[in-house]
Amino acid sequence: MKPLLSIKNLSTWFETSQGRLRAVDDISLDIAPGEVFALLGESGSGKSLTALSLMRLLPGTARSRGEIWLHDEDLLRLPEIRMREVRGGRVAMIFQEPMTSLNPVLSVGTQIGEALRAHRGLKGKHAERRAVALLDAVGIAEPQRRIHDYPHQFSGGMKQRVMIAIALAGEPELLIADEPTTALDVTIQAQILELLRTLQKERNMAILLITHDLGVVSQMADRVAVMYAGEVVELASRAQFLSAPRHPYSQKLFDSLPGRAQRGKSLAVIRGMVPPLTQTFSGCRFAPRCDLAWQTCRDVTPALLAAEGGGKVRCHLYDANYSVMRPAAPPARLSACNVQAGAAVGPAAPGMRAGADEVLLKVTGLKVHFPIRKGLFKRKVGEVRAVDGVSLALRAGRTLALVGESGSGKTTVGKSILRLLPITSGDVHYGAVDLDSLRGGALRAQRGALQIIFQDPHSSMNPRMMIADIVAEGMIAQGMGGDERARLARIDRLLEQVGLSPDVKYRYPHEFSGGQRQRVCIARALAVNPRIIICDEPTSALDVSVQAQILNLLKRLQDELGLAYLFITHNFAVVEYLAHDVAVMHQGRIVEHGGAEQVLSNPQHDYTRRLLSAVPKIAHHA
Amino acid sequence: MIAYIIRRTLYAIPILIGVNLLTFVLFFVVNSPDDIARAHLGVKHVTQDAIEKWKAERGYDKPLIINERAAGVEKITGTIFFEKSLALFAFEFGRSDDGRSIGQEISTRMWPSLAIAVPTLIIGIGVAVSFALLLAFFRGSYIDLWGVVICIIMMSVSGLFYIIGGQYLVGKLWHLVPISGYDVGVHGFKFIVLPVVIGVIGGLGAGIRLYRTFFLEELGKDYVRTARAKGLSESRVLFTHVLKNAMIPILTGVVVILPTLFMGSLILESFFGIPGLGSYTIDAIQAQDFAVVRAMVFLGSVLYILGLLLTDISYTLVDPRVRLA
């Protein structure tokens, strides 16, 4: 069949002060009419820029070269005025952030109407009728009334539905969906993916699905292309890809997924980092991180060759001309070797390792209510019961996962335990200390025992402070770590312990990648000898392979230091991998609580079952 | 909404009391009525009698806060604080040192001030927004670069230079309009043109640069990418999507100064001989007429508070996300 869209030798680059940055480097793909084609890759792989290149929506400093054939028109050579007919008309696009992707000051009807007017020539009553039909088609209740609403009156999932309605307005042959569910909760994600599936079938529309999530690929895709460092490294059908991924990078992606099967083991990690794309490569781009690489991989650039059983792969292992040259016994490497086991930090505080079964933190009937004030004198007319009677116990050396969707109150629980939010009622005991009764100096002194790691390592460090100052700040506040010299020595040990070189301490946060920043945040938390760390979605802003590194690190630190984790997350795979106990939160209450194995394999509460069934299952070879 | 406005008005009361107390301390305690009288009568050869007479004529002979000699309510009401300071709350401004009613003066002099200030503001915003949109449309190009350079040059030149240069060129050399003066009705037009044009030019550099950054900030947002992905033209993206969002900060910046407009411009009015409130204030400062200055300070505060309230209300009109409660 003739492809709908055919990308030939597409390159997209930026001129930077370090030289030309080749974000997309000579990729070729075909998308057939009506198929779901997934472009899989981690951040920086070039997958989003590929999509923006198709739409010619690149930022002003980027340039593209190559051919993009939509039927028999080369999009890169269309004049801008003709390209506008393609954009939103024959090819439509939806984005990752439904919260910010809609114009806040225009009603959704107006925003759909714009696309109808541009591509269908509909105006006034006709446009409105069509817009109502579109809202109905994407599953928005009472479309007649909602059409006059503004984006802020819709929830995140609803906004993404509105985005889809806008995209459908031009009746596109191809819908580009750039991480359409990444910002959404797991149950909402399941609904949106289901909707895309249905619409795709009804309208026989092709979807180019850009994602980093193997679960989404497994649920949606007909075919998959894996991108790494600006190149396509593997092209396969879904069945082929899930049952036997060929490229070593694809295999690693699967292996670094946390899950029940990996419990107790270290997750596989990909050593090193994605290479900077400003360099000129010789040999395979993945070779420095590949466990199977040999000399040829570093010398000869592999081509994307057809593989046995369909699909293509860019790896010398599958090229008979080269694979024969491979040394018989490849230098075996421990995949986890990049996480150096650092020296334990200082002598453990007396009694710190005592009693593995000791209950460190006991929360009873915790309530955190926020007042709603209204009227002339701001009288309290009601309250938001963010946390409404939560009880839990955390033991030394164990991990309690607090699972729930956004708005369930799980982060509020974490913050109120730390006294970062005022407690309305209830009891929080750390050992024998009633945390809620502490004031002033006593509270500050207690802060060393409980620490927190936040979700976004990009914004949780002061960008104007050096790493050494960030790590030292807590020690100074707690009056520990001795003099300047002793403190510096301790910072070195802490950085080594989290797998960073001590040399980094005089650098600033922006010089690090997301995973490295999260390591610094962990070092900062460890600096004051905590016994409990509240981990608030510590890996959800990170790529899968980086997530594996951070999870391994947290696990090792727990074994070495006997830390207790209150692990706040919405990611069930992480729960399955890491948690000893699970508490499921819904609307401010814990609806189910128990051992991880028991809750996950035999959920009792309806809500838990619903959550679990919404998690995309990866039908992998294991 | 109504409850919000009432609450905000109540909030304004303590602020105004503070302003009132502060001006009272500045004008009557730091600088006693005796000092004011001496300043007016001359330091030398002034008898105590002359001072007492001057004070008695203007009501400054009473005690400051408590009148011991009077009886009943008079103890409080027969004081300078009550008569001069608290009276401001009722917009009773009293009489200036030359004996004229300040309230009367304000109500006649506000019209010339408005005649200059309103056109200056409206034309100024219109021109600045248009140029800023132009620069945003050509962002990153030489037009944008040189536009910004010219803006900075215009900001760097003193306002006095525009006034004197304008008067010299347009008034003296080309004889297009009178150098200064004022008239009512149609004849007033020739007097107003030059100060308005100069007022607009003086504020243009800063205005264009500010609005340009508003536009550029909006252009970087996700919804602009969505609008482009719909296939809209760049001008439609700019005019419907970007302009509508950027109008929120622009409008609120303007609304806050709206009520203070009729206070007039101090410098512009003095240089062009416009009999507005701006020149009134300048003249009062030069003549050491504290009664007038005090009235204008209080009036200015009231209007500024009103401006802040209007700003918050205008948010609800331009931004559907804002609901006041």
PDB file of C-alpha atoms in Angstrom, chain A residues 52 55 57 84 87-89 91-93 95-97 100-106 111-112 114-115 118-119 150 152 163 166 374-378, chain B residues 2-4 6-7 10-11 221-234 236 240-242 244-245 248 318-323 325:
ATOM      1  CA  LEU A  52       7.357  19.546  14.902  1.00  0.00           C
ATOM      2  CA  MET A  55       4.205  20.366  11.001  1.00  0.00           C
ATOM      3  CA  LEU A  57       6.289  24.362  13.731  1.00  0.00           C
ATOM      4  CA  ARG A  84      -1.389  26.301   6.650  1.00  0.00           C
ATOM      5  CA  ARG A  87      -1.655  22.142   9.470  1.00  0.00           C
ATOM      6  CA  GLY A  88      -4.844  21.360  11.322  1.00  0.00           C
ATOM      7  CA  GLY A  89      -6.429  20.251   8.069  1.00  0.00           C
ATOM      8  CA  VAL A  91      -2.386  16.729   9.588  1.00  0.00           C
ATOM      9  CA  ALA A  92      -3.454  17.735  13.094  1.00  0.00           C
ATOM     10  CA  MET A  93      -1.518  17.680  16.319  1.00  0.00           C
ATOM     11  CA  PHE A  95       0.324  18.142  22.732  1.00  0.00           C
ATOM     12  CA  GLN A  96       1.575  16.892  26.066  1.00  0.00           C
ATOM     13  CA  GLU A  97       0.344  19.714  28.281  1.00  0.00           C
ATOM     14  CA  THR A 100      -1.332  25.208  28.889  1.00  0.00           C
ATOM     15  CA  SER A 101      -2.064  24.270  25.309  1.00  0.00           C
ATOM     16  CA  LEU A 102      -5.448  25.945  25.204  1.00  0.00           C
ATOM     17  CA  ASN A 103      -5.865  29.713  25.106  1.00  0.00           C
ATOM     18  CA  PRO A 104      -7.162  30.697  28.549  1.00  0.00           C
ATOM     19  CA  VAL A 105      -9.159  33.732  27.437  1.00  0.00           C
ATOM     20  CA  LEU A 106     -11.130  32.169  24.570  1.00  0.00           C
ATOM     21  CA  GLN A 111     -11.141  27.660  19.707  1.00  0.00           C
ATOM     22  CA  ILE A 112     -12.802  24.774  17.902  1.00  0.00           C
ATOM     23  CA  GLU A 114     -11.289  28.725  14.467  1.00  0.00           C
ATOM     24  CA  ALA A 115     -10.192  25.379  13.109  1.00  0.00           C
ATOM     25  CA  ALA A 118      -9.943  27.683   8.583  1.00  0.00           C
ATOM     26  CA  HIS A 119     -10.415  24.197   7.172  1.00  0.00           C
ATOM     27  CA  TYR A 150     -13.434  28.487  29.149  1.00  0.00           C
ATOM     28  CA  HIS A 152     -10.047  26.569  33.176  1.00  0.00           C
ATOM     29  CA  MET A 163      -7.624  19.452  22.216  1.00  0.00           C
ATOM     30  CA  ILE A 166      -9.899  20.850  17.841  1.00  0.00           C
ATOM     31  CA  LYS A 374     -16.559  33.741  51.185  1.00  0.00           C
ATOM     32  CA  GLY A 375     -18.593  36.890  51.532  1.00  0.00           C
ATOM     33  CA  LEU A 376     -18.051  40.342  52.901  1.00  0.00           C
ATOM     34  CA  PHE A 377     -16.030  39.356  55.947  1.00  0.00           C
ATOM     35  CA  LYS A 378     -14.384  36.253  54.495  1.00  0.00           C
TER      36      LYS A 378
ATOM     37  CA  ILE B   2     -20.579  43.496  45.323  1.00  0.00           C
ATOM     38  CA  ALA B   3     -19.305  41.987  48.573  1.00  0.00           C
ATOM     39  CA  TYR B   4     -15.779  42.192  47.211  1.00  0.00           C
ATOM     40  CA  ILE B   6     -17.578  46.678  49.750  1.00  0.00           C
ATOM     41  CA  ARG B   7     -14.792  44.787  51.482  1.00  0.00           C
ATOM     42  CA  LEU B  10     -13.578  49.021  53.922  1.00  0.00           C
ATOM     43  CA  TYR B  11      -9.916  48.068  53.549  1.00  0.00           C
ATOM     44  CA  LYS B 221       3.404  29.922  25.382  1.00  0.00           C
ATOM     45  CA  ASP B 222       1.972  26.546  24.456  1.00  0.00           C
ATOM     46  CA  TYR B 223      -1.406  27.813  23.309  1.00  0.00           C
ATOM     47  CA  VAL B 224       0.317  29.802  20.542  1.00  0.00           C
ATOM     48  CA  ARG B 225       1.791  26.561  19.225  1.00  0.00           C
ATOM     49  CA  THR B 226      -1.687  25.030  19.327  1.00  0.00           C
ATOM     50  CA  ALA B 227      -3.072  27.991  17.386  1.00  0.00           C
ATOM     51  CA  ARG B 228      -0.371  27.589  14.754  1.00  0.00           C
ATOM     52  CA  ALA B 229      -0.967  23.841  14.610  1.00  0.00           C
ATOM     53  CA  LYS B 230      -4.589  24.632  13.709  1.00  0.00           C
ATOM     54  CA  GLY B 231      -3.314  26.286  10.556  1.00  0.00           C
ATOM     55  CA  LEU B 232      -4.047  29.881  11.540  1.00  0.00           C
ATOM     56  CA  SER B 233      -2.104  32.675   9.881  1.00  0.00           C
ATOM     57  CA  GLU B 234       0.597  34.447  11.851  1.00  0.00           C
ATOM     58  CA  ARG B 236      -4.458  35.882  13.274  1.00  0.00           C
ATOM     59  CA  THR B 240      -6.696  37.122  18.364  1.00  0.00           C
ATOM     60  CA  HIS B 241      -4.594  34.888  20.558  1.00  0.00           C
ATOM     61  CA  VAL B 242      -1.565  36.870  21.659  1.00  0.00           C
ATOM     62  CA  LYS B 244      -6.092  39.125  23.856  1.00  0.00           C
ATOM     63  CA  ASN B 245      -3.836  37.565  26.462  1.00  0.00           C
ATOM     64  CA  ILE B 248      -4.547  41.570  30.510  1.00  0.00           C
ATOM     65  CA  VAL B 318     -10.690  40.633  30.616  1.00  0.00           C
ATOM     66  CA  ASP B 319      -9.727  37.342  32.231  1.00  0.00           C
ATOM     67  CA  PRO B 320     -12.392  34.643  32.490  1.00  0.00           C
ATOM     68  CA  ARG B 321     -10.287  32.792  35.073  1.00  0.00           C
ATOM     69  CA  VAL B 322     -10.611  35.551  37.668  1.00  0.00           C
ATOM     70  CA  ARG B 323     -13.681  35.667  39.873  1.00  0.00           C
ATOM     71  CA  ALA B 325     -15.172  36.908  46.036  1.00  0.00           C
TER      72      ALA B 325
END
